[in-house]
Tab-separated table of C-alpha atoms and ligand atoms in Angstrom:
chain	number	residue	atom	x	y	z
A	1	MET	CA	0.000	0.000	0.000
A	2	ALA	CA	1.377	3.381	-1.076
A	3	ASN	CA	0.643	5.091	2.256
A	4	GLN	CA	2.696	2.602	4.254
A	5	ARG	CA	5.885	3.316	2.366
A	6	ASN	CA	8.538	5.477	3.961
A	7	TYR	CA	9.337	7.976	1.209
A	8	GLN	CA	12.015	9.721	3.242
A	9	LYS	CA	13.915	6.430	3.590
A	10	GLU	CA	13.538	5.806	-0.154
A	11	LEU	CA	14.972	9.244	-0.831
A	12	GLU	CA	17.891	8.671	1.547
A	13	LYS	CA	18.722	5.418	-0.199
A	14	LEU	CA	18.877	7.203	-3.570
A	15	LEU	CA	21.067	9.987	-2.156
A	16	GLU	CA	23.478	7.402	-0.773
A	17	ASP	CA	23.640	5.753	-4.205
A	18	PHE	CA	24.484	9.083	-5.870
A	19	GLN	CA	27.294	9.700	-3.410
A	20	ARG	CA	28.713	6.233	-3.817
A	21	GLU	CA	28.608	6.571	-7.605
A	22	ASN	CA	29.927	10.124	-7.458
A	23	ARG	CA	26.945	11.395	-9.455
A	24	VAL	CA	25.279	14.812	-9.313
A	25	PRO	CA	21.965	14.454	-11.169
A	26	THR	CA	19.752	17.302	-12.332
A	27	LEU	CA	16.437	17.948	-10.579
A	28	PHE	CA	13.426	19.937	-11.738
A	29	LEU	CA	11.812	20.929	-8.454
A	30	HIS	CA	8.278	22.259	-8.346
A	31	SER	CA	8.008	24.885	-5.612
A	32	CYS	CA	4.794	26.030	-3.940
A	33	CYS	CA	6.399	28.906	-1.997
A	34	ALA	CA	9.663	30.160	-0.471
A	35	PRO	CA	9.145	28.925	3.118
A	36	CYS	CA	8.474	25.343	1.967
A	37	SER	CA	11.381	25.518	-0.495
A	38	SER	CA	13.881	26.759	2.077
A	39	TYR	CA	14.504	23.441	3.800
A	40	VAL	CA	14.120	21.402	0.603
A	41	LEU	CA	16.748	23.504	-1.176
A	42	GLU	CA	19.078	23.461	1.802
A	43	TYR	CA	18.781	19.668	1.907
A	44	LEU	CA	18.811	18.709	-1.786
A	45	SER	CA	21.263	21.256	-3.174
A	46	SER	CA	24.109	19.158	-1.755
A	47	TYR	CA	23.108	16.297	-4.055
A	48	PHE	CA	21.536	17.805	-7.185
A	49	LYS	CA	21.894	20.613	-9.688
A	50	ILE	CA	18.453	22.100	-9.155
A	51	THR	CA	16.072	24.180	-11.220
A	52	VAL	CA	13.299	25.503	-8.975
A	53	PHE	CA	10.071	25.758	-10.908
A	54	TYR	CA	7.428	28.140	-9.620
A	55	TYR	CA	4.118	27.080	-11.152
A	56	ASN	CA	1.051	27.841	-9.035
A	57	PRO	CA	-2.023	29.020	-10.958
A	58	ASN	CA	-4.068	28.074	-7.882
A	59	ILE	CA	-2.885	31.130	-5.959
A	60	TYR	CA	-5.370	33.931	-5.441
A	61	PRO	CA	-5.317	36.857	-5.858
A	62	LYS	CA	-2.618	37.861	-8.344
A	63	GLU	CA	-0.925	40.160	-5.794
A	64	GLU	CA	-0.484	37.171	-3.490
A	65	TYR	CA	0.953	35.167	-6.394
A	66	GLU	CA	3.455	37.948	-7.146
A	67	LYS	CA	4.442	38.260	-3.521
A	68	ARG	CA	5.208	34.538	-3.295
A	69	VAL	CA	7.298	34.640	-6.503
A	70	GLN	CA	9.362	37.528	-5.156
A	71	GLU	CA	9.996	35.713	-1.900
A	72	LEU	CA	11.220	32.652	-3.758
A	73	LYS	CA	13.568	34.757	-5.917
A	74	LYS	CA	14.969	36.360	-2.770
A	75	LEU	CA	15.548	32.962	-1.187
A	76	VAL	CA	17.273	31.485	-4.252
A	77	GLN	CA	19.629	34.474	-4.410
A	78	LYS	CA	20.554	34.317	-0.739
A	79	LEU	CA	20.686	30.623	0.080
A	80	PRO	CA	24.198	29.135	0.065
A	81	ALA	CA	24.296	25.965	-2.059
A	82	ARG	CA	26.966	23.429	-2.942
A	83	TYR	CA	25.643	23.065	-6.506
A	84	PRO	CA	24.032	25.902	-8.488
A	85	ILE	CA	20.314	26.594	-8.101
A	86	GLN	CA	18.415	28.160	-10.974
A	87	MET	CA	14.872	29.418	-11.036
A	88	GLN	CA	12.170	29.172	-13.675
A	89	GLU	CA	8.695	30.674	-13.495
A	90	GLY	CA	5.703	29.055	-15.178
A	91	SER	CA	2.720	30.946	-16.513
A	92	TYR	CA	0.061	32.308	-14.189
A	93	ASP	CA	-3.118	30.907	-15.686
A	94	PRO	CA	-5.728	31.012	-12.867
A	95	GLN	CA	-8.529	29.952	-15.227
A	96	ARG	CA	-6.844	26.586	-15.504
A	97	PHE	CA	-7.195	26.159	-11.749
A	98	PHE	CA	-10.850	27.251	-11.678
A	99	THR	CA	-11.723	24.860	-14.514
A	100	MET	CA	-9.977	22.039	-12.668
A	101	ALA	CA	-11.720	22.860	-9.366
A	102	LYS	CA	-15.220	23.028	-10.879
A	103	GLY	CA	-17.722	21.148	-8.713
A	104	MET	CA	-15.197	20.842	-5.845
A	105	GLU	CA	-15.286	24.456	-4.655
A	106	GLU	CA	-16.981	23.650	-1.340
A	107	LEU	CA	-14.679	20.808	-0.319
A	108	PRO	CA	-12.471	21.459	2.710
A	109	GLU	CA	-8.702	21.571	2.305
A	110	GLY	CA	-7.082	18.137	2.078
A	111	GLN	CA	-9.644	16.402	-0.137
A	112	GLU	CA	-10.181	15.723	-3.839
A	113	ARG	CA	-9.787	19.331	-4.992
A	114	CYS	CA	-6.361	19.392	-3.411
A	115	PHE	CA	-5.330	16.091	-5.005
A	116	ALA	CA	-6.284	17.510	-8.407
A	117	CYS	CA	-4.377	20.688	-7.540
A	118	TYR	CA	-1.220	18.695	-6.685
A	119	ARG	CA	-1.592	16.854	-9.975
A	120	MET	CA	-2.080	19.987	-12.068
A	121	ARG	CA	1.148	21.528	-10.760
A	122	MET	CA	3.151	18.315	-10.742
A	123	GLU	CA	2.059	17.424	-14.255
A	124	GLU	CA	3.340	20.708	-15.663
A	125	SER	CA	6.605	20.040	-13.808
A	126	ALA	CA	6.934	16.477	-15.130
A	127	ARG	CA	6.186	17.632	-18.656
A	128	LEU	CA	8.848	20.342	-18.584
A	129	ALA	CA	11.353	18.104	-16.802
A	130	ALA	CA	10.983	15.524	-19.569
A	131	GLU	CA	11.215	18.187	-22.256
A	132	GLY	CA	14.341	19.660	-20.636
A	133	GLY	CA	16.060	16.271	-20.269
A	134	TYR	CA	16.256	16.426	-16.452
A	135	ASP	CA	17.179	13.291	-14.499
A	136	TYR	CA	14.438	13.759	-11.858
A	137	PHE	CA	11.413	15.864	-10.993
A	138	THR	CA	9.611	16.341	-7.695
A	139	THR	CA	7.724	18.917	-5.622
A	140	THR	CA	8.217	20.679	-2.293
A	141	LEU	CA	4.561	20.039	-1.376
A	142	SER	CA	5.177	17.066	0.947
A	143	ILE	CA	6.855	19.315	3.523
A	144	SER	CA	3.500	20.612	4.751
A	145	PRO	CA	1.800	18.647	7.539
A	146	LEU	CA	-1.479	19.546	5.771
A	147	LYS	CA	-0.474	17.818	2.525
A	148	ASN	CA	-0.950	14.122	1.836
A	149	ALA	CA	2.517	12.711	1.104
A	150	GLY	CA	1.118	9.312	0.046
A	151	LYS	CA	-1.049	10.986	-2.583
A	152	ILE	CA	1.762	13.273	-3.780
A	153	ASN	CA	4.094	10.314	-4.329
A	154	GLU	CA	1.356	8.239	-5.955
A	155	ILE	CA	0.706	11.060	-8.455
A	156	GLY	CA	4.454	11.490	-8.986
A	157	GLU	CA	4.838	7.828	-9.890
A	158	GLU	CA	1.940	7.981	-12.365
A	159	LEU	CA	3.513	11.018	-14.006
A	160	GLU	CA	6.890	9.263	-14.111
A	161	GLU	CA	5.267	6.580	-16.281
A	162	GLN	CA	3.355	9.050	-18.391
A	163	TYR	CA	6.237	11.452	-19.125
A	164	GLN	CA	9.151	9.033	-18.820
A	165	VAL	CA	11.080	11.133	-16.325
A	166	LEU	CA	12.061	9.822	-12.884
A	167	HIS	CA	10.054	11.001	-9.882
A	168	LEU	CA	12.091	11.691	-6.746
A	169	PRO	CA	10.218	10.281	-3.719
A	170	SER	CA	9.731	12.655	-0.819
A	171	ASP	CA	8.184	13.236	2.554
A	172	PHE	CA	10.078	16.390	3.432
A	173	LYS	CA	8.232	16.957	6.708
A	174	LYS	CA	10.157	13.957	8.126
A	175	LYS	CA	13.472	14.498	9.933
A	176	ASN	CA	12.179	17.825	11.280
A	177	GLY	CA	11.959	19.266	7.752
A	178	TYR	CA	8.890	21.347	8.528
A	179	LYS	CA	10.467	22.702	11.731
A	180	ARG	CA	13.662	23.594	9.852
A	181	SER	CA	11.629	25.427	7.189
A	182	ILE	CA	10.187	27.653	9.937
A	183	GLU	CA	13.683	28.388	11.287
A	184	LEU	CA	15.019	29.200	7.811
A	185	SER	CA	12.011	31.396	7.016
A	186	SER	CA	12.766	33.423	10.096
A	187	GLU	CA	16.517	33.535	9.328
A	188	TYR	CA	15.892	34.849	5.783
A	189	GLY	CA	12.936	37.045	6.758
A	190	LEU	CA	10.551	35.195	4.424
A	191	TYR	CA	6.874	35.998	4.205
A	192	ARG	CA	4.856	33.033	5.537
A	193	GLN	CA	1.311	33.054	4.233
A	194	ASN	CA	-1.529	31.875	6.463
A	195	TYR	CA	-3.639	30.147	3.853
A	196	CYS	CA	-2.694	27.470	1.346
A	197	GLY	CA	-3.211	29.513	-1.798
A	198	CYS	CA	-6.542	29.305	-3.606
A	199	VAL	CA	-9.575	31.510	-3.006
A	200	PHE	CA	-11.367	28.589	-1.328
A	201	SER	CA	-8.571	28.038	1.180
A	202	ARG	CA	-8.505	31.775	1.822
A	203	GLU	CA	-12.209	31.703	2.671
A	204	GLU	CA	-11.666	28.669	4.901
A	205	ALA	CA	-8.875	30.510	6.746
A	206	ARG	CA	-11.099	33.551	7.097
A	207	ARG	CA	-13.921	31.494	8.594
A	208	ALA	CA	-11.437	29.944	11.033
A	209	GLY	CA	-10.215	33.429	12.024
A	210	ARG	CA	-6.665	32.869	10.725
A	211	ILE	CA	-6.834	35.929	8.476
B	301	SF4	S1	-6.321	24.303	-0.586
B	301	SF4	FE1	-4.245	24.409	-1.466
B	301	SF4	S2	-3.852	22.384	-2.392
B	301	SF4	FE2	-6.062	22.581	-1.989
B	301	SF4	S3	-6.901	23.341	-3.935
B	301	SF4	FE3	-6.509	25.133	-2.664
B	301	SF4	S4	-4.438	25.793	-3.225
B	301	SF4	FE4	-4.698	23.708	-4.008
């Protein structure tokens, strides 16, 4: 069963293999935001040449989208890394998100709308990773305690088949990854948003009094 696998251990095994073989593969890394990327970049940039891909048409409104892009740029410029980190921005096409979310608007965070949202962003990443000849693709999403790592890895493996590019397993919240992302966000003065990203999650946060 997918959910019983330990994706962090699977990742560690791969990293050990790279070191033993003296390999530094390329990684196309989908990023949801700077705070989540901070720990992931600190961790993986010792093993991969990374291109961080910011593709998040789910984010609402546009000003919030822009703010998150700027924070990620700031982080990539400042973060020390053993191997170079590049950044690529996808297109901001919010209509694509709304079409995808149709009929699922009222669902709470963490259900089917979110699984489709992971897939939409990961699929664009897998497609471009394959097109660009990258060794691996993955996403920072599994760092959040609110995201379903089993589902993220399941989708990643389906996309690996579909686009013929290797999916890097992850459960970045393990090994205190989430805690470290909070420390790094504070160290680099990063803006930490208090809702996931879409207009529906913003409303949910409002109802809960978080914003
Ligand atoms: S709550 Fe987050 S993951 Fe779920 S649909 Fe909205 S932006 Fe996507």
